[in-house]
CSV table of N, CA and C and ligand atoms in Angstrom, one decimal:
chain,number,residue,atom,x,y,z
P,1,MET,N,190.2,58.5,32.0
P,1,MET,CA,191.3,59.2,32.7
P,1,MET,C,191.6,60.4,31.9
P,2,THR,N,191.6,61.5,32.6
P,2,THR,CA,192.0,62.8,32.0
P,2,THR,C,193.1,63.4,32.7
P,3,ARG,N,194.0,62.5,33.2
P,3,ARG,CA,195.1,63.0,34.0
P,3,ARG,C,196.1,63.8,33.2
P,4,GLU,N,196.5,64.9,33.8
P,4,GLU,CA,197.5,65.8,33.2
P,4,GLU,C,198.8,65.1,33.3
P,5,SER,N,199.6,65.1,32.3
P,5,SER,CA,200.9,64.5,32.4
P,5,SER,C,202.0,65.6,32.6
P,6,ILE,N,201.6,66.8,33.1
P,6,ILE,CA,202.6,67.8,33.4
P,6,ILE,C,202.7,68.0,34.9
P,7,CYS,N,204.0,68.1,35.3
P,7,CYS,CA,204.2,68.2,36.8
P,7,CYS,C,203.7,69.6,37.3
P,8,PRO,N,202.9,69.6,38.3
P,8,PRO,CA,202.4,70.9,38.8
P,8,PRO,C,203.5,71.7,39.5
P,9,LEU,N,204.6,71.1,39.8
P,9,LEU,CA,205.7,71.8,40.5
P,9,LEU,C,206.6,72.5,39.5
P,10,CYS,N,207.1,71.8,38.5
P,10,CYS,CA,208.1,72.3,37.6
P,10,CYS,C,207.7,72.3,36.2
P,11,LYS,N,206.5,71.8,35.9
P,11,LYS,CA,206.0,71.7,34.5
P,11,LYS,C,206.8,70.7,33.7
P,12,GLY,N,207.5,69.8,34.4
P,12,GLY,CA,208.2,68.8,33.6
P,12,GLY,C,207.2,67.7,33.2
P,13,THR,N,207.7,66.7,32.4
P,13,THR,CA,206.9,65.7,31.9
P,13,THR,C,206.7,64.6,32.9
P,14,MET,N,205.5,64.1,33.2
P,14,MET,CA,205.3,63.0,34.1
P,14,MET,C,205.1,61.7,33.3
P,15,GLY,N,205.6,60.7,33.9
P,15,GLY,CA,205.4,59.4,33.3
P,15,GLY,C,205.1,58.3,34.4
P,16,PRO,N,204.5,57.2,34.0
P,16,PRO,CA,204.2,56.2,35.0
P,16,PRO,C,205.5,55.6,35.5
P,17,GLY,N,205.5,55.4,36.8
P,17,GLY,CA,206.7,54.9,37.5
P,17,GLY,C,206.3,54.3,38.9
P,18,LYS,N,207.4,54.1,39.6
P,18,LYS,CA,207.2,53.6,41.0
P,18,LYS,C,208.0,54.5,41.9
P,19,THR,N,207.5,54.6,43.1
P,19,THR,CA,208.2,55.4,44.1
P,19,THR,C,208.2,54.7,45.5
P,20,THR,N,209.0,55.2,46.3
P,20,THR,CA,209.1,54.7,47.7
P,20,THR,C,208.9,55.9,48.6
P,21,PHE,N,208.1,55.8,49.6
P,21,PHE,CA,208.0,56.9,50.6
P,21,PHE,C,207.6,56.4,51.9
P,22,THR,N,207.7,57.2,52.9
P,22,THR,CA,207.5,56.9,54.3
P,22,THR,C,206.5,57.7,54.9
P,23,VAL,N,205.6,57.1,55.7
P,23,VAL,CA,204.6,57.9,56.4
P,23,VAL,C,204.9,57.7,57.9
P,24,ASP,N,205.1,58.9,58.5
P,24,ASP,CA,205.4,58.9,60.0
P,24,ASP,C,204.1,59.4,60.7
P,25,PHE,N,203.4,58.5,61.4
P,25,PHE,CA,202.2,58.9,62.0
P,25,PHE,C,202.4,59.1,63.5
P,26,GLY,N,203.6,59.4,64.0
P,26,GLY,CA,203.8,59.8,65.3
P,26,GLY,C,204.3,58.6,66.2
P,27,SER,N,203.4,57.6,66.4
P,27,SER,CA,203.8,56.5,67.2
P,27,SER,C,204.4,55.4,66.4
P,28,GLY,N,204.5,55.6,65.1
P,28,GLY,CA,205.1,54.6,64.3
P,28,GLY,C,205.4,55.1,62.9
P,29,LEU,N,205.9,54.2,62.1
P,29,LEU,CA,206.3,54.5,60.7
P,29,LEU,C,205.9,53.4,59.8
P,30,VAL,N,205.4,53.8,58.6
P,30,VAL,CA,205.2,52.8,57.6
P,30,VAL,C,206.0,53.2,56.3
P,31,VAL,N,206.7,52.3,55.8
P,31,VAL,CA,207.5,52.5,54.6
P,31,VAL,C,206.7,51.8,53.4
P,32,PHE,N,206.4,52.6,52.4
P,32,PHE,CA,205.8,52.0,51.2
P,32,PHE,C,206.8,51.9,50.1
P,33,ARG,N,206.8,50.7,49.5
P,33,ARG,CA,207.8,50.4,48.4
P,33,ARG,C,207.0,50.0,47.2
P,34,ASN,N,207.6,50.3,46.0
P,34,ASN,CA,207.0,50.0,44.7
P,34,ASN,C,205.6,50.5,44.6
P,35,VAL,N,205.4,51.8,45.0
P,35,VAL,CA,204.1,52.4,44.9
P,35,VAL,C,203.9,52.9,43.5
P,36,PRO,N,202.9,52.5,42.8
P,36,PRO,CA,202.6,53.0,41.5
P,36,PRO,C,202.3,54.5,41.5
P,37,ALA,N,202.9,55.3,40.7
P,37,ALA,CA,202.7,56.7,40.7
P,37,ALA,C,203.1,57.3,39.4
P,38,ASP,N,202.7,58.5,39.2
P,38,ASP,CA,203.2,59.3,38.1
P,38,ASP,C,204.4,60.1,38.6
P,39,VAL,N,205.5,59.8,38.0
P,39,VAL,CA,206.8,60.4,38.4
P,39,VAL,C,207.3,61.4,37.4
P,40,CYS,N,207.6,62.6,38.0
P,40,CYS,CA,208.1,63.7,37.1
P,40,CYS,C,209.5,63.3,36.7
P,41,GLN,N,209.8,63.4,35.4
P,41,GLN,CA,211.1,63.1,34.9
P,41,GLN,C,212.1,64.2,35.1
P,42,GLN,N,211.6,65.3,35.5
P,42,GLN,CA,212.5,66.5,35.7
P,42,GLN,C,212.9,66.6,37.2
P,43,CYS,N,211.9,66.7,38.1
P,43,CYS,CA,212.2,66.9,39.5
P,43,CYS,C,212.1,65.7,40.4
P,44,GLY,N,211.5,64.6,39.8
P,44,GLY,CA,211.4,63.4,40.5
P,44,GLY,C,210.2,63.3,41.5
P,45,GLU,N,209.4,64.3,41.5
P,45,GLU,CA,208.2,64.3,42.4
P,45,GLU,C,207.3,63.2,41.9
P,46,ALA,N,206.7,62.5,42.9
P,46,ALA,CA,205.8,61.4,42.5
P,46,ALA,C,204.4,61.8,43.0
P,47,TRP,N,203.4,61.5,42.1
P,47,TRP,CA,202.0,61.9,42.4
P,47,TRP,C,201.2,60.6,42.4
P,48,LEU,N,200.5,60.4,43.5
P,48,LEU,CA,199.7,59.1,43.6
P,48,LEU,C,198.3,59.3,43.0
P,49,SER,N,197.8,58.3,42.5
P,49,SER,CA,196.4,58.3,42.1
P,49,SER,C,195.5,58.3,43.3
P,50,ASP,N,194.2,58.7,43.1
P,50,ASP,CA,193.3,58.6,44.3
P,50,ASP,C,193.2,57.3,44.9
P,51,SER,N,193.1,56.2,44.0
P,51,SER,CA,192.9,54.9,44.6
P,51,SER,C,194.2,54.4,45.3
P,52,VAL,N,195.3,54.8,44.8
P,52,VAL,CA,196.6,54.4,45.5
P,52,VAL,C,196.6,55.2,46.9
P,53,ALA,N,196.3,56.5,46.8
P,53,ALA,CA,196.4,57.3,48.0
P,53,ALA,C,195.4,56.7,49.1
P,54,SER,N,194.2,56.3,48.7
P,54,SER,CA,193.3,55.8,49.7
P,54,SER,C,193.7,54.5,50.3
P,55,SER,N,194.4,53.6,49.5
P,55,SER,CA,194.8,52.3,50.0
P,55,SER,C,196.0,52.6,51.0
P,56,VAL,N,196.9,53.6,50.6
P,56,VAL,CA,197.9,54.0,51.5
P,56,VAL,C,197.4,54.5,52.9
P,57,GLU,N,196.4,55.3,52.8
P,57,GLU,CA,195.7,55.8,54.0
P,57,GLU,C,195.2,54.7,54.9
P,58,LYS,N,194.6,53.7,54.2
P,58,LYS,CA,194.0,52.6,54.9
P,58,LYS,C,195.0,51.8,55.7
P,59,ILE,N,196.1,51.6,55.0
P,59,ILE,CA,197.2,50.8,55.6
P,59,ILE,C,197.8,51.5,56.8
P,60,VAL,N,197.9,52.9,56.7
P,60,VAL,CA,198.5,53.7,57.8
P,60,VAL,C,197.5,53.6,59.0
P,61,GLN,N,196.2,53.7,58.7
P,61,GLN,CA,195.2,53.6,59.8
P,61,GLN,C,195.3,52.2,60.5
P,62,GLU,N,195.5,51.2,59.7
P,62,GLU,CA,195.6,49.8,60.3
P,62,GLU,C,196.8,49.7,61.1
P,63,ALA,N,197.9,50.3,60.7
P,63,ALA,CA,199.2,50.2,61.4
P,63,ALA,C,199.0,51.0,62.7
P,64,ARG,N,198.3,52.1,62.6
P,64,ARG,CA,198.1,53.0,63.8
P,64,ARG,C,197.2,52.3,64.8
P,65,SER,N,196.1,51.7,64.4
P,65,SER,CA,195.2,51.1,65.3
P,65,SER,C,195.8,49.8,65.8
P,66,GLY,N,196.7,49.1,65.1
P,66,GLY,CA,197.3,47.9,65.5
P,66,GLY,C,198.5,48.2,66.3
P,67,GLN,N,198.8,49.5,66.5
P,67,GLN,CA,200.0,49.9,67.3
P,67,GLN,C,201.3,49.3,66.8
P,68,ARG,N,201.4,49.2,65.5
P,68,ARG,CA,202.6,48.7,64.9
P,68,ARG,C,203.6,49.9,64.8
P,69,GLU,N,204.8,49.6,65.2
P,69,GLU,CA,205.8,50.7,65.2
P,69,GLU,C,206.5,50.9,63.9
P,70,PHE,N,206.7,49.8,63.2
P,70,PHE,CA,207.4,49.9,62.0
P,70,PHE,C,206.9,48.8,61.0
P,71,GLU,N,206.7,49.2,59.8
P,71,GLU,CA,206.1,48.3,58.8
P,71,GLU,C,206.6,48.7,57.4
P,72,VAL,N,207.0,47.6,56.7
P,72,VAL,CA,207.3,47.9,55.3
P,72,VAL,C,206.3,47.2,54.4
P,73,VAL,N,205.6,48.0,53.5
P,73,VAL,CA,204.6,47.5,52.7
P,73,VAL,C,205.0,47.6,51.2
P,74,ASN,N,205.0,46.4,50.6
P,74,ASN,CA,205.3,46.3,49.2
P,74,ASN,C,204.0,46.4,48.4
P,75,LEU,N,203.7,47.6,47.9
P,75,LEU,CA,202.4,47.8,47.3
P,75,LEU,C,202.2,47.0,46.0
P,76,SER,N,203.3,46.8,45.3
P,76,SER,CA,203.1,46.1,44.0
P,76,SER,C,202.6,44.6,44.2
P,77,ALA,N,203.0,44.1,45.4
P,77,ALA,CA,202.6,42.7,45.8
P,77,ALA,C,201.1,42.7,46.1
P,78,LYS,N,200.6,43.9,46.6
P,78,LYS,CA,199.2,44.0,47.0
P,78,LYS,C,198.3,44.3,45.8
P,79,ALA,N,198.9,44.9,44.8
P,79,ALA,CA,198.1,45.3,43.6
P,79,ALA,C,197.4,44.2,42.9
P,80,ALA,N,196.2,44.3,42.5
P,80,ALA,CA,195.5,43.3,41.8
P,80,ALA,C,196.1,43.0,40.4
B,1,ZN,ZN1,208.5,68.2,38.4
């Protein structure tokens, strides 16, 4: 891992943390909780790793194809 630990937005220090965010895909909404991310200690911006981002994308696609209107996903429960 050669991940930069400097926030691209404010140049603050990034550290490992958890974040919560919502994806609105038009016909529905998925809320992700306890998402592992690098969180900026200055501005609070959270940056997902590629693997986390792709699992988020997969869950959104499943929700969309299953026509689920609202879903809360606890990612830490899903993490190996
Ligand atoms: Zn920042």
